[in-house]
Every structure is written in structure tokens, then in C-alpha cells.
mmCIF file of C-alpha atoms in Angstrom:
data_model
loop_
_atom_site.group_PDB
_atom_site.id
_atom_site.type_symbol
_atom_site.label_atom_id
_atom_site.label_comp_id
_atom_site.label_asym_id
_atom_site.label_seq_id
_atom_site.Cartn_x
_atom_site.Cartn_y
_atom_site.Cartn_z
ATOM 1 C CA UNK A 1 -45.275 -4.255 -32.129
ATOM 2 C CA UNK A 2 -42.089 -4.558 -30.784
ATOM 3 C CA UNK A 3 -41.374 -0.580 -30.384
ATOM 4 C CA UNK A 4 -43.687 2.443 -29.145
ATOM 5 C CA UNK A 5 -43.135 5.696 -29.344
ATOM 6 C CA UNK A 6 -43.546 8.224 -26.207
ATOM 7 C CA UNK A 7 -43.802 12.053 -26.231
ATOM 8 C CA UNK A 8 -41.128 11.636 -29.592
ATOM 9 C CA UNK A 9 -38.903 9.356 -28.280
ATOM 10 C CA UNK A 10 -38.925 5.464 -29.179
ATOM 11 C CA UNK A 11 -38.346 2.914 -27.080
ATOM 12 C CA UNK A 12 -37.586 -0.657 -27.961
ATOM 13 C CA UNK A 13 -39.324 -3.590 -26.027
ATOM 14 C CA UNK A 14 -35.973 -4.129 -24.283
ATOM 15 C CA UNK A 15 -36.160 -0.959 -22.485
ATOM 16 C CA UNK A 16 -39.215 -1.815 -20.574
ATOM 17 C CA UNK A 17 -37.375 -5.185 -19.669
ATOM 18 C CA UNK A 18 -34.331 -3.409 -18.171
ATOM 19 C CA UNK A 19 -34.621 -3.527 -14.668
ATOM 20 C CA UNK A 20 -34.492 0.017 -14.308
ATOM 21 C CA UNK A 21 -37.196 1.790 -16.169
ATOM 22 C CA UNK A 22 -36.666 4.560 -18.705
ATOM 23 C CA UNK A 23 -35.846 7.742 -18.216
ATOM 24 C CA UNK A 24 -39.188 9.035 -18.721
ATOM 25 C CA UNK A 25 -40.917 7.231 -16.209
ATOM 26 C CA UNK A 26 -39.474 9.439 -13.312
ATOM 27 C CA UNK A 27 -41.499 12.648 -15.216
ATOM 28 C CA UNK A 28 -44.864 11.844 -13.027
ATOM 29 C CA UNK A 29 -46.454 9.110 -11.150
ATOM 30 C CA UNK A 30 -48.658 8.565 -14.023
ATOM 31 C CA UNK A 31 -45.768 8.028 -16.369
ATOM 32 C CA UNK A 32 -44.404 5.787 -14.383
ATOM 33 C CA UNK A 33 -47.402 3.536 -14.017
ATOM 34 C CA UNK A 34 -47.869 3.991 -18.088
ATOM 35 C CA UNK A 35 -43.995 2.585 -17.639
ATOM 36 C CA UNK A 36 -45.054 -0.472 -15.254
ATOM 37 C CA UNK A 37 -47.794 -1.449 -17.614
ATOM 38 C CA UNK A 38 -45.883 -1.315 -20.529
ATOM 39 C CA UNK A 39 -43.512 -3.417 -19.047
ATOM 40 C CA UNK A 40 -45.939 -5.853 -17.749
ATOM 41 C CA UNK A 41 -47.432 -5.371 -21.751
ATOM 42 C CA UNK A 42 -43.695 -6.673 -23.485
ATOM 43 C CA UNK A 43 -43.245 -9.496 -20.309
ATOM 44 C CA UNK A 44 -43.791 -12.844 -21.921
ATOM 45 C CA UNK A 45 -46.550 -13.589 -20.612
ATOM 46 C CA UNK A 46 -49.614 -13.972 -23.282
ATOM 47 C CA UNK A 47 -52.029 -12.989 -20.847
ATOM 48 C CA UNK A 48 -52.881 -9.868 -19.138
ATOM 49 C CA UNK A 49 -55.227 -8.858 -16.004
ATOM 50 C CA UNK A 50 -58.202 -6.336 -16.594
ATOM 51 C CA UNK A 51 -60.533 -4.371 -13.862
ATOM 52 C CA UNK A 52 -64.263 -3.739 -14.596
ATOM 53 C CA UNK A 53 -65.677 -0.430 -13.456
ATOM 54 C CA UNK A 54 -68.120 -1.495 -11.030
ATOM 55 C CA UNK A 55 -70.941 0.421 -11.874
ATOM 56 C CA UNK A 56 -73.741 -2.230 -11.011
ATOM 57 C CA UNK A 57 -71.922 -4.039 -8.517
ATOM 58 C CA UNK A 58 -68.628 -5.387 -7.387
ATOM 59 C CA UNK A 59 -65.606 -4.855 -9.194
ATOM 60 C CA UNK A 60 -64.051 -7.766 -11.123
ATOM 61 C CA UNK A 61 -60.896 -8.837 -12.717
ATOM 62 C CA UNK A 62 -61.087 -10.773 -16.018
ATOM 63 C CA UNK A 63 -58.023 -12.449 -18.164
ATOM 64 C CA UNK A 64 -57.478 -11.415 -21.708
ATOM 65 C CA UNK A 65 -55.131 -12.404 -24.054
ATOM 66 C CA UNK A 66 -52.845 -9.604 -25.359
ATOM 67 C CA UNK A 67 -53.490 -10.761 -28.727
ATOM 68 C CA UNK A 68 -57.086 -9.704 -28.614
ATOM 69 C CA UNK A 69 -56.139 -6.809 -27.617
ATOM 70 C CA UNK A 70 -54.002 -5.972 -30.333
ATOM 71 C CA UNK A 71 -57.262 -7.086 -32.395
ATOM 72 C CA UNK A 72 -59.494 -4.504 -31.416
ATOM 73 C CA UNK A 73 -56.780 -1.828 -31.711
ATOM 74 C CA UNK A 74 -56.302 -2.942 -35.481
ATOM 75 C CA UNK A 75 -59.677 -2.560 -36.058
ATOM 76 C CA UNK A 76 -60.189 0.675 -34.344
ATOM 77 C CA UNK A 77 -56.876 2.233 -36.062
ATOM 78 C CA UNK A 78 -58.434 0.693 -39.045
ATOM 79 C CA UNK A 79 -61.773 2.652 -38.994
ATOM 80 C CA UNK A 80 -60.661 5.537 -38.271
ATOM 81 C CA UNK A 81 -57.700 5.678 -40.495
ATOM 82 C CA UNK A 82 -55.082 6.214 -37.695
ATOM 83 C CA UNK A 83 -51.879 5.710 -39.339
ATOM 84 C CA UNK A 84 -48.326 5.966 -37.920
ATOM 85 C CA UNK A 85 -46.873 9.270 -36.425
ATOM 86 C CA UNK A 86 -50.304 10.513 -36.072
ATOM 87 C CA UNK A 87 -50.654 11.711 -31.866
ATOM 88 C CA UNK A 88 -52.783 9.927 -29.669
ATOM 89 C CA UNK A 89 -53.662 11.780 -26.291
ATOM 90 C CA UNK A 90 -53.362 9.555 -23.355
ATOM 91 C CA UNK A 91 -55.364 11.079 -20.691
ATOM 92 C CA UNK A 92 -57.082 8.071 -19.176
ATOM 93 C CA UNK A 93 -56.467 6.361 -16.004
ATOM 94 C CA UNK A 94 -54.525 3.308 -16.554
ATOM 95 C CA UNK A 95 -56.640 1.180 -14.282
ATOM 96 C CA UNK A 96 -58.810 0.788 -16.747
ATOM 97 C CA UNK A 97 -58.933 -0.755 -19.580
ATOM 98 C CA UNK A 98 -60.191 2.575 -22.018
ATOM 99 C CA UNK A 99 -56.715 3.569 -20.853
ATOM 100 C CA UNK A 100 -55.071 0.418 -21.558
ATOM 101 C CA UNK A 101 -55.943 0.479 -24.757
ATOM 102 C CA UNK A 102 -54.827 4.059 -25.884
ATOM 103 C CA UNK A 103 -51.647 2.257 -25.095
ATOM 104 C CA UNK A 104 -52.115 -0.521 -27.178
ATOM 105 C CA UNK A 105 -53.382 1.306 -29.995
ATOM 106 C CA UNK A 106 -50.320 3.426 -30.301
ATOM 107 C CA UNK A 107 -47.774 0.238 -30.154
ATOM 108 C CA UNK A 108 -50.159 -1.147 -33.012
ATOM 109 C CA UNK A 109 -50.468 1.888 -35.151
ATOM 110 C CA UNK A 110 -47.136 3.485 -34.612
ATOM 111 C CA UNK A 111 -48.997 6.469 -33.220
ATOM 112 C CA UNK A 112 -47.003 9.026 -31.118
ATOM 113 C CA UNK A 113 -48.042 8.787 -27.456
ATOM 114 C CA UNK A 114 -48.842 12.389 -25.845
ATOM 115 C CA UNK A 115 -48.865 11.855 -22.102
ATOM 116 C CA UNK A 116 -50.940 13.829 -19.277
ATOM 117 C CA UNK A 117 -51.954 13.372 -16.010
ATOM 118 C CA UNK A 118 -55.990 12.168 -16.295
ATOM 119 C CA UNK A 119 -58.268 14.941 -14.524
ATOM 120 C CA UNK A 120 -61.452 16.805 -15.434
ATOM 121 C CA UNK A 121 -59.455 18.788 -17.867
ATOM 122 C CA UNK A 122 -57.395 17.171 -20.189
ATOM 123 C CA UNK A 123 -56.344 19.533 -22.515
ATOM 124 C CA UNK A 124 -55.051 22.202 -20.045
ATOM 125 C CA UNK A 125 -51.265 21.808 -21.062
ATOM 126 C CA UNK A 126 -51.876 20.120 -24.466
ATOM 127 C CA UNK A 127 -50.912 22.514 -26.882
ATOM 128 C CA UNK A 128 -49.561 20.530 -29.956
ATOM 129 C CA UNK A 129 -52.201 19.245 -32.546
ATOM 130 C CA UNK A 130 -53.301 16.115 -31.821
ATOM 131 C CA UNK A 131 -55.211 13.502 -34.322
ATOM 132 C CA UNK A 132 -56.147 11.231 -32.125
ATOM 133 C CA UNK A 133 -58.080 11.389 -28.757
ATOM 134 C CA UNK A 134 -60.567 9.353 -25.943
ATOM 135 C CA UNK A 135 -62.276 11.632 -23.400
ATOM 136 C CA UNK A 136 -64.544 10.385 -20.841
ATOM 137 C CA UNK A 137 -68.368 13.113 -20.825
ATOM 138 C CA UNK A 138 -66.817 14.820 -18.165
ATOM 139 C CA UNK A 139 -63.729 15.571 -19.175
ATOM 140 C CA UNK A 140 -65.215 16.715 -22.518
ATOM 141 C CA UNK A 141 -67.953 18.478 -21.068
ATOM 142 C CA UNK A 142 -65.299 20.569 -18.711
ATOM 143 C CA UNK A 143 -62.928 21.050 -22.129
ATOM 144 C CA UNK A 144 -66.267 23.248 -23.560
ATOM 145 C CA UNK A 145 -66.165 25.843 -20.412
ATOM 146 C CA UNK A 146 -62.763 27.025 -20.783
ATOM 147 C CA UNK A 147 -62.436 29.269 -24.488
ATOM 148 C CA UNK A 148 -58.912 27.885 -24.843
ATOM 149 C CA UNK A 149 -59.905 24.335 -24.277
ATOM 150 C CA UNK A 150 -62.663 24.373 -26.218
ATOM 151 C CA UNK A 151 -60.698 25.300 -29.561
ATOM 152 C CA UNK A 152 -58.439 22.678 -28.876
ATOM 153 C CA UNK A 153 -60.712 20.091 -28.250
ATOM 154 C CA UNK A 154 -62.574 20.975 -31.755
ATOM 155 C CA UNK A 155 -58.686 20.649 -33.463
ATOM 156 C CA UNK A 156 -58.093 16.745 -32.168
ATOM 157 C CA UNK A 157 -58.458 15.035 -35.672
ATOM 158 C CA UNK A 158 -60.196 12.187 -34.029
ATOM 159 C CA UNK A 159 -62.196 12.335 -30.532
ATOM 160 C CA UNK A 160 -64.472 9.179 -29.081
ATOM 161 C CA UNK A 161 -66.142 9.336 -26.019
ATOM 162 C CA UNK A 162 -66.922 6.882 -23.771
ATOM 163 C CA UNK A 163 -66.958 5.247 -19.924
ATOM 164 C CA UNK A 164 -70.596 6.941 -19.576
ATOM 165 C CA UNK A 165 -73.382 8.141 -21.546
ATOM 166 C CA UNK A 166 -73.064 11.223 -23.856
ATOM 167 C CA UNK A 167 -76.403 13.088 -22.876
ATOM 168 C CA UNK A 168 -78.038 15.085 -25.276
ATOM 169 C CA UNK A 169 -76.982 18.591 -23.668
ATOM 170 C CA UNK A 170 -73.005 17.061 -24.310
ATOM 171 C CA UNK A 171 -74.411 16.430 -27.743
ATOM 172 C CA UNK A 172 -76.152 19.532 -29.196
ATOM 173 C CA UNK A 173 -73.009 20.803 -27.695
ATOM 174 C CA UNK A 174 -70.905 19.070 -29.844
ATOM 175 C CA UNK A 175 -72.960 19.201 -33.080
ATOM 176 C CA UNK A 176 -71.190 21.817 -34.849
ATOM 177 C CA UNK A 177 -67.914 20.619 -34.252
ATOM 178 C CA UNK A 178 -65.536 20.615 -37.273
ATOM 179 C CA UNK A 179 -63.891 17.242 -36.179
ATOM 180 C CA UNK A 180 -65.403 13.572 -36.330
ATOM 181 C CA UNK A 181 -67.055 12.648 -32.489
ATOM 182 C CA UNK A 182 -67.742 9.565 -32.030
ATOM 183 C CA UNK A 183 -69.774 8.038 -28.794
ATOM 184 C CA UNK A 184 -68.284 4.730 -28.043
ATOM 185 C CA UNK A 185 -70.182 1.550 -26.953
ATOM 186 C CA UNK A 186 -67.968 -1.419 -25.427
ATOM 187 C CA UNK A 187 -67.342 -2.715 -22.129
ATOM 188 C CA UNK A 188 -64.365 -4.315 -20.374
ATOM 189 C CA UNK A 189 -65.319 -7.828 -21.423
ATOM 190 C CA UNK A 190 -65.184 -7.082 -24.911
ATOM 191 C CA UNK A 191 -61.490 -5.377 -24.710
ATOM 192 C CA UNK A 192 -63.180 -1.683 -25.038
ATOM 193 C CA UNK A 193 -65.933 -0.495 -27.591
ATOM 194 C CA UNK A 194 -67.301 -2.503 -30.487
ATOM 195 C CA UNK A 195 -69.297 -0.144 -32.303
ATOM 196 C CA UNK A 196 -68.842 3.648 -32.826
ATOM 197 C CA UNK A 197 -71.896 6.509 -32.595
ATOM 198 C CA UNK A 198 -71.137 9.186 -35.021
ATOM 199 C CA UNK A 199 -72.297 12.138 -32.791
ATOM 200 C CA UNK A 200 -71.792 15.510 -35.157
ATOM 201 C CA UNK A 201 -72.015 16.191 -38.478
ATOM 202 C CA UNK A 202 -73.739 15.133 -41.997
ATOM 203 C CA UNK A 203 -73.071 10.990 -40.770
ATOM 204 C CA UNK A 204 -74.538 11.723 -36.945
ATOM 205 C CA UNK A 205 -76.984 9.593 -35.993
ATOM 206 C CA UNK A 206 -79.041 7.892 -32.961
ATOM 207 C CA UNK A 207 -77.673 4.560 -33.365
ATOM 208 C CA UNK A 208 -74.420 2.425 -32.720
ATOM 209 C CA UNK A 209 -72.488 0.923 -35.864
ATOM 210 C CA UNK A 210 -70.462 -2.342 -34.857
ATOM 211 C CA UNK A 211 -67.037 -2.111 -36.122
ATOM 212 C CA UNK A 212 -65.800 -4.493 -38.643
ATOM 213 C CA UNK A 213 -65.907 -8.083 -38.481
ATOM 214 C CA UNK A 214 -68.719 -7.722 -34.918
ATOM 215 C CA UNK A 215 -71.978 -8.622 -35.307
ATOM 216 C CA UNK A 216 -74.853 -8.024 -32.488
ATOM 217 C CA UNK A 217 -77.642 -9.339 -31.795
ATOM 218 C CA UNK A 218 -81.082 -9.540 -28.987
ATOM 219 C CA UNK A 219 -81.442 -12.467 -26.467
ATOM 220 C CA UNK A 220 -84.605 -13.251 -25.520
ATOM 221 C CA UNK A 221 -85.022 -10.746 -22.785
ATOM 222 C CA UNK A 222 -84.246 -7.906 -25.056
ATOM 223 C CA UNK A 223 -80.269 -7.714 -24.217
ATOM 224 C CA UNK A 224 -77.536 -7.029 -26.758
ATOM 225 C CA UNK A 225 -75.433 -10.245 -27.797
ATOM 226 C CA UNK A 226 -71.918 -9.504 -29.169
ATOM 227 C CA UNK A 227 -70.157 -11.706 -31.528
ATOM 228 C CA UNK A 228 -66.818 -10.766 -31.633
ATOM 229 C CA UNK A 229 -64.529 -13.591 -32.793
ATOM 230 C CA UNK A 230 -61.261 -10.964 -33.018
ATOM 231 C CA UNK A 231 -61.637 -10.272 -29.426
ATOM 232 C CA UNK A 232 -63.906 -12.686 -27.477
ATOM 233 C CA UNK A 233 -63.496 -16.473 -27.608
ATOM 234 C CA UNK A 234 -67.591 -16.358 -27.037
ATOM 235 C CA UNK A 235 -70.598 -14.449 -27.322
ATOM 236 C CA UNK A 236 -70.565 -11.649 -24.616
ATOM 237 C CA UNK A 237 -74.567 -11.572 -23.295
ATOM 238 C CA UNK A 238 -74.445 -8.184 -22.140
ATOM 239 C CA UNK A 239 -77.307 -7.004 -19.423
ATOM 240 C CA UNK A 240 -77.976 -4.008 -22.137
ATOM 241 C CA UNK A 241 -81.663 -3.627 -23.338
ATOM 242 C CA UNK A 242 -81.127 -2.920 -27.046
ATOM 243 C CA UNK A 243 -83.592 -2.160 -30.062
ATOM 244 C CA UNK A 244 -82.418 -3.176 -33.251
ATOM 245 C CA UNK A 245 -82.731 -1.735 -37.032
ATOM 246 C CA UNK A 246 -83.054 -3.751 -39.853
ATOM 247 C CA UNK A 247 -79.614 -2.313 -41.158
ATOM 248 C CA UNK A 248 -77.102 -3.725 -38.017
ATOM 249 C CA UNK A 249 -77.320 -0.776 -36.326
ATOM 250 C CA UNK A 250 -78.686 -0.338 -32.660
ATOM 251 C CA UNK A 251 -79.383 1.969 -29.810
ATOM 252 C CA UNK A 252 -78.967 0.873 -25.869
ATOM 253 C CA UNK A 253 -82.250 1.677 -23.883
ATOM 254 C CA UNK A 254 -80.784 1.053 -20.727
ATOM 255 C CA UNK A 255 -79.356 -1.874 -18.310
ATOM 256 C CA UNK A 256 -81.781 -4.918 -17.535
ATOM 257 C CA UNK A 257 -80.395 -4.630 -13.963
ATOM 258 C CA UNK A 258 -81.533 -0.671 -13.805
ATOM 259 C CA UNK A 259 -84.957 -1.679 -13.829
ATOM 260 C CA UNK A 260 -86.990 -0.464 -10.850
ATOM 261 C CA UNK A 261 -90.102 -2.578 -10.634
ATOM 262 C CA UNK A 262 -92.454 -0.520 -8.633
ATOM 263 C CA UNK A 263 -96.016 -1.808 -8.066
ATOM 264 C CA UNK A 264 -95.801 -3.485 -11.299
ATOM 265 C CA UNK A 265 -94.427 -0.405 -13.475
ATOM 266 C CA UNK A 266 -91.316 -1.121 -14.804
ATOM 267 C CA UNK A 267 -89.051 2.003 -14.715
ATOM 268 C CA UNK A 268 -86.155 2.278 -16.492
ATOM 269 C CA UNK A 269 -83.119 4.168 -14.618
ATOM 270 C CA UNK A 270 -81.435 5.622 -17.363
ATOM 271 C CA UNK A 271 -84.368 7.174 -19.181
ATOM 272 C CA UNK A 272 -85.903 8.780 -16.174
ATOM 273 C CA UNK A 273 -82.150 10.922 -15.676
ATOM 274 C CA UNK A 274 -82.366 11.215 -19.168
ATOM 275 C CA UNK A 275 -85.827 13.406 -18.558
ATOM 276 C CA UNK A 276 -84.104 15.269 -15.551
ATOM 277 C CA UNK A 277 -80.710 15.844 -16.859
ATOM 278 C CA UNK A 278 -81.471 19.119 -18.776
ATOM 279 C CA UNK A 279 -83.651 20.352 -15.133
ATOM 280 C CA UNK A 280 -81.247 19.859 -12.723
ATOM 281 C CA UNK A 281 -78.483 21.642 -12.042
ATOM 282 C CA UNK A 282 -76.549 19.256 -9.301
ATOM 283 C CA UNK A 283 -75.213 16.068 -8.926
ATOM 284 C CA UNK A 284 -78.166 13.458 -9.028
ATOM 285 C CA UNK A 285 -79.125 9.754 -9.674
ATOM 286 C CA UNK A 286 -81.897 7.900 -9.432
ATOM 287 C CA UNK A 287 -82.305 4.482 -7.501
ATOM 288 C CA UNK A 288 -84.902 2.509 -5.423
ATOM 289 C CA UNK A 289 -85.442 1.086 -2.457
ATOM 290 C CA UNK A 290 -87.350 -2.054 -0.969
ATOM 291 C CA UNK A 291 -91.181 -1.224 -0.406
ATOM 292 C CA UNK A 292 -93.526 -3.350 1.564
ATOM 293 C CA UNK A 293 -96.109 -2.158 -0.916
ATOM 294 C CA UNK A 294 -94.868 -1.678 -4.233
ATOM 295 C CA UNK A 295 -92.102 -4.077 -4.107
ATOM 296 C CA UNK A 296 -89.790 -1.378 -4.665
ATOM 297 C CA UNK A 297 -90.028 2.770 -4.351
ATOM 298 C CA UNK A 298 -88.253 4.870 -6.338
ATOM 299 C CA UNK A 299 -85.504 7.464 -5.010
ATOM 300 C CA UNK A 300 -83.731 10.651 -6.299
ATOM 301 C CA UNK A 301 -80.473 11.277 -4.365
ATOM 302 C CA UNK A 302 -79.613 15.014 -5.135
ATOM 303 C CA UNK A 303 -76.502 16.749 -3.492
ATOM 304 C CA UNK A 304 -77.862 20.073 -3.120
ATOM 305 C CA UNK A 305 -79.503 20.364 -0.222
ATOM 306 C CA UNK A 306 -81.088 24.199 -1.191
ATOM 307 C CA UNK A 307 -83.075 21.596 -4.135
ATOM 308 C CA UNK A 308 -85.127 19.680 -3.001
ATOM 309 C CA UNK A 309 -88.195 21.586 -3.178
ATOM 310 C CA UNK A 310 -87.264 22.782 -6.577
ATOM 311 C CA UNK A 311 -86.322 18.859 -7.034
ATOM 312 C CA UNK A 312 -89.852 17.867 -6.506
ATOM 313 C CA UNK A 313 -91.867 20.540 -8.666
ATOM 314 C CA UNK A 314 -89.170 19.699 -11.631
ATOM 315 C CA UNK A 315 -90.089 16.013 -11.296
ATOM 316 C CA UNK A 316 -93.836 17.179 -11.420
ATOM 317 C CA UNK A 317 -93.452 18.772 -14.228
ATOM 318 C CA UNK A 318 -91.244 16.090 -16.544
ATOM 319 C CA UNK A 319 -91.515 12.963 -15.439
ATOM 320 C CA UNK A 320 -94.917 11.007 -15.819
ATOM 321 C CA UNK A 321 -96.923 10.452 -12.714
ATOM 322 C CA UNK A 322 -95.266 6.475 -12.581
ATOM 323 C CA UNK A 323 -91.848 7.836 -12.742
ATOM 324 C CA UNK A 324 -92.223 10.430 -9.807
ATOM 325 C CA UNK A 325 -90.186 9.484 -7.046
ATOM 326 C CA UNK A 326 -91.343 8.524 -3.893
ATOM 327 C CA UNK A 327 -88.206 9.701 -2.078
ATOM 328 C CA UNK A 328 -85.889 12.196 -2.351
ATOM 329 C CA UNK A 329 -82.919 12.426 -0.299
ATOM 330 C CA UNK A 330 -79.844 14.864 -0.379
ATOM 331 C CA UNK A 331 -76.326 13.686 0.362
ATOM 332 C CA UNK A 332 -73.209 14.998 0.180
ATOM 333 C CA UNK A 333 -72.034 13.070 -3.490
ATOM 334 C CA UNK A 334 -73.234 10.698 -5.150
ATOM 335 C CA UNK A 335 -71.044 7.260 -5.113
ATOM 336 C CA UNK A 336 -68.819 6.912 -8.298
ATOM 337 C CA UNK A 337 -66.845 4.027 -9.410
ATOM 338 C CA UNK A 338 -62.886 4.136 -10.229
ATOM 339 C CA UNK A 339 -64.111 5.655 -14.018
ATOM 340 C CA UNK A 340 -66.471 8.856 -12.846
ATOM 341 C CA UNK A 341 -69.537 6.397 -13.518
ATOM 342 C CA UNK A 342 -72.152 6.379 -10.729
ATOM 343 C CA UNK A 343 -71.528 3.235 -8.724
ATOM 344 C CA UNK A 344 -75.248 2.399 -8.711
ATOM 345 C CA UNK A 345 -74.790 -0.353 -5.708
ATOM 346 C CA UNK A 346 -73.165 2.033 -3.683
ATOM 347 C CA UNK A 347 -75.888 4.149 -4.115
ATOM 348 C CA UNK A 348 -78.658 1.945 -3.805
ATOM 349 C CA UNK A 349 -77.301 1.238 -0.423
ATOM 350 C CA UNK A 350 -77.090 4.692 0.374
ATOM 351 C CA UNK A 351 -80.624 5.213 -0.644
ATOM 352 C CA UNK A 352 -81.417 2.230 1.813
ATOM 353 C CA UNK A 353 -79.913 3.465 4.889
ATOM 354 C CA UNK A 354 -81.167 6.717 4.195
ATOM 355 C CA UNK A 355 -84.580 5.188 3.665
ATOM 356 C CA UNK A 356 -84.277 2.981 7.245
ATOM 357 C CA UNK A 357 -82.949 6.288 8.654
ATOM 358 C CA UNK A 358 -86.230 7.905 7.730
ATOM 359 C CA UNK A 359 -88.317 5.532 8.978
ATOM 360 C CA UNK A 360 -86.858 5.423 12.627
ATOM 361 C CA UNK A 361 -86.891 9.413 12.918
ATOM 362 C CA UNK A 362 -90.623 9.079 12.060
ATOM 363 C CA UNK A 363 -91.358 6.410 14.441
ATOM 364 C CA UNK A 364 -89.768 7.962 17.411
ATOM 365 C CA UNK A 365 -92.052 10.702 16.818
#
């Protein structure tokens, strides 16, 4: 714990101490802020500061202990038999804590640290084997269009996915794979994932395992309830609508706070861009805004303006007559939080103005 070991080279805790960092944090500005954390990682304090995403509201901070930390490494490195010299690619921002963590897990595990820049394509300028790696769906999903890529990412001895949904175009893509993919489930408040999704091969399956020593289970609004004593001092009561099996295992429906109730019809977020996902080929996400009849109206916000018609048969035709929306509107992106997810207040506000916007142009008319 007291040593980690970067690109080869091991550095004692003392060098991140020093008041002049090593050597190798003058390579890039990312390895420099990979220096800075590992330096606030080895200060003596116990405690250390995380950011949530902010994908259903405002960002937070929450304080860990670094000891939990260490927990949930040990049991990751533990599951999947990571073992020391083995490579871990870090290729995550450090703001984060899925980033974080790759950290972590290497000064646990005495895993050598492989260092690049985080973009949509990881694996541009890796070209050593690597045993060990966490991708967010983009960056995997990028990996797969470039031949090169692609065979490396199907020679990392290890790959979990997380930060976002794995959609089932990601996944058929993935099935064949020679290596173990795992999606990840986990969040920020319980010091990253908790249970592992095998996503390819003879153990793939629909449904989350919990890692060792977690145990889940549904409040009485349908949400997942973690009980992690390794890593949380408390049950975490997530705002995840879960369906158990008998067995432990589970599978996340969606977010109790991505409900859209519109004239009484409940409307999940998640599975309705589940339906589209595989239809349309731009940027989209769905949200809602206030309706003096239905308490709340639907809206798609595509970002291809050439769409929308197209946009409107394609909901016609795969989304039940409830789950049509009742407004479409194109913009120029769709709002994303620090992590690539889709910053769904951002864009509910968007969807509002937009909606307000609307309703004047009509009026003066």
C-alpha cells in the first residue's frame, strides 16, 4: 500500500510527499493530476473528497474514508483474480471516482499502471497487452469502429464497463468476444460498482451479481437497497427500480426519478430510449415537460435537425401509443454531465424553455 507502480517505474509514498512531484508528472496534464491525487491519496489525512456525476441533478461532493476504498478494490482485484504486475489501463478522468479507483486498485493489487489521456478512444496508442481495463459505452463502442482498436480491445484480459448503460446494440456487439466483459453497477456513494454483469460468453446473463460480502435488497417503492459493510457505514437507498431473483441476483429497470407521469401513465425514461436506441441514428434523450393537462408531456430532444419527421414515424412504429411523445424538439447536443452521461436536469430544462418558446411563437400568431 505504501508503493505503486507507474508505466514500470515504482514509486514509494515518499515521492508523492516531496514537494516537487516526480518526474513523470511533467509527461501530460493528465499525469500530473494522476500525480496531485496520488499525493493527496498518501497525505495523512484518512479521508478523501469525491464528486457525483450529476446526471439527475446537481453535482455533489461526499467524504469517504480511504480505507473503504481500499475495500472495494480488494474485493474487485479479488473477483477477478487481478494479481500483481498484471497492467491496468487508466483511461478515466480523474474527477471521478471510476477513475479514482483504477488508481486505487493498482496501489492495492500491485498492478502496473498504463497511463493515457481519457478520450473517445482509448486504445489509440496502447499497444502493450493489457489484463486489466474500465471503459466507459462510448469509449468501447468507438474502440469497435477502428480494425486496430477493436483487436486490442478483445486482447485486455479483463474489461468492465460502466458510467452508463451498456445497450443491447454495445452488447450483441460484444458477445463473441474472447475476453471476460463485465457491465458494472455502482455509484459514487458506494465507492464504485458493487455487483458485476457478465456480458459475453457461456456465464452472460441479464442480471447483476453483487460482489462478495454485498447484499441488496427492494424498499418499499421498488428501489435497490445496498448493504455494503466493507464500504458504506449504512445502507445506501438508491433511487434505482430493481426486480429481484430468488438467487441474489437483480436487474435495474430504471431510476424512480425518470418517471414521467403523464395523464396517469407512468413512463419509464430509460426503457422508452431503450425501444429507440436501435432506430435512431443521432444524439437523443427523452424528457418531459409540465402539462396543464396531463400533468406532464413527454419530449424527445434529437440533434439532427434533417430527423424529425423520420423521428416521429420511428416513434409510431416502436413505441406504444402511451409512450409517443408529445414533443419533439431538435437542439444542437444534448446536455452531458462531467462522465458522458446525459445530464437529465439540464435537459429537462432545455426541454422547458424550448416548450415556453413554442408556446409564445404560436400565440403571436
Amino acid at each position: 500500500m505504501e508503493q505503486i507502480t507507474i508505466e514500470d517505474i515504482c514509486y514509494q509514498r515518499e515521492a508523492f510527499l516531496a514537494e516537487t512531484l516526480p518526474p513523470f508528472a511533467g509527461v501530460s496534464p493528465f499525469h500530473r493530476r494522476l500525480a496531485l491525487f496520488l499525493k493527496e491519496w498518501y497525505s495523512p489525512s484518512p479521508l478523501l473528497t469525491l464528486n457525483t456525476s450529476g446526471s439527475t441533478g446537481r453535482p455533489k461532493t461526499i467524504t469517504v474514508r480511504k480505507e473503504q476504498m481500499l475495500q472495494s478494490a480488494a474485493i474487485t482485484c479479488e473477483f477477478l483474480e487481478l494479481t500483481a504486475g498484471m497492467t491496468a489501463l487508466l483511461c478515466l478522468p480523474l474527477e471521478y471516482i471510476a477513475g479514482k479507483m483504477m488508481v486505487v486498485r493498482a496501489i492495492y493489487g500491485g498492478l502496473n499502471l498504463l497511463v493515457t489521456e481519457p478520450s473517445g478512444y482509448p486504445l489509440s496508442d496502447i499497444c502493450r497487452q493489457t489484463e486489466f481495463a474500465a471503459m466507459v459505452p462510448l469509449q468501447v463502442h468507438n474502440s469497435l469502429g477502428r480494425e486496430e482498436e477493436r483487436v486490442r480491445l478483445s486482447r485486455i484480459g479483463r474489461l468492465i464497463i460502466g458510467g452508463g448503460a451498456v445497450d443491447s446494440q454495445l452488447e450483441e456487439a460484444l458477445r463473441a468476444f474472447p475476453n471476460p466483459i463485465y457491465s458494472t453497477y455502482g455509484m459514487t456513494e458506494t465507492v464504485s460498482h458493487i455487483a458485476l454483469r457478465r456480458i459475453n460468453g457461456k456465464e452472460a446473463s441479464d442480471r447483476y451479481t453483487p460482489l462478495p460480502g454485498v447484499g441488496v435488497t427492494l424498499s418499499e417503492t421498488g428501489t435497490l437497497v445496498i448493504n455494503a459493510p466493507r464500504i458504506s457505514d449504512r445502507p445506501v437507498i438508491t433511487n434505482d427500480i430493481a426486480e429481484m431473483g430468488p438467487d441474489g441476483t437483480f436487474r435495474i429497470l430504471g431510476r424512480s426519478d425518470n418517471v414521467i407521469n403523464s395523464g396517469g401513465i407512468k413512463i419509464q425514461i430509460e426503457a422508452v430510449e431503450e425501444l429507440l436506441r436501435p432506430h435512431i441514428g443521432t444524439a437523443y434523450a427523452v424528457t418531459s415537460v409540465p402539462d396543464p393537462r396531463l400533468g406532464e408531456a413527454m419530449v424527445l430532444l434529437v440533434t439532427s435537425p434533417s430527423e424529425t419527421s423520420t423521428v416521429k414515424d420511428i416513434c409510431a412504429r416502436h413505441l406504444q401509443r402511451r409512450q409517443q411523445p408529445r414533443h419533439i424538439f431538435t437542439v444542437e447536443k444534448i446536455p452531458q454531465t462531467g462522465n458522458g452521461k446525459t445530464d437529465r436536469a439540464a435537459a429537462k430544462k432545455m426541454a422547458t424553455l424550448l416548450s415556453l418558446s413554442s408556446l409564445a411563437g404560436r400565440s403571436a400568431h
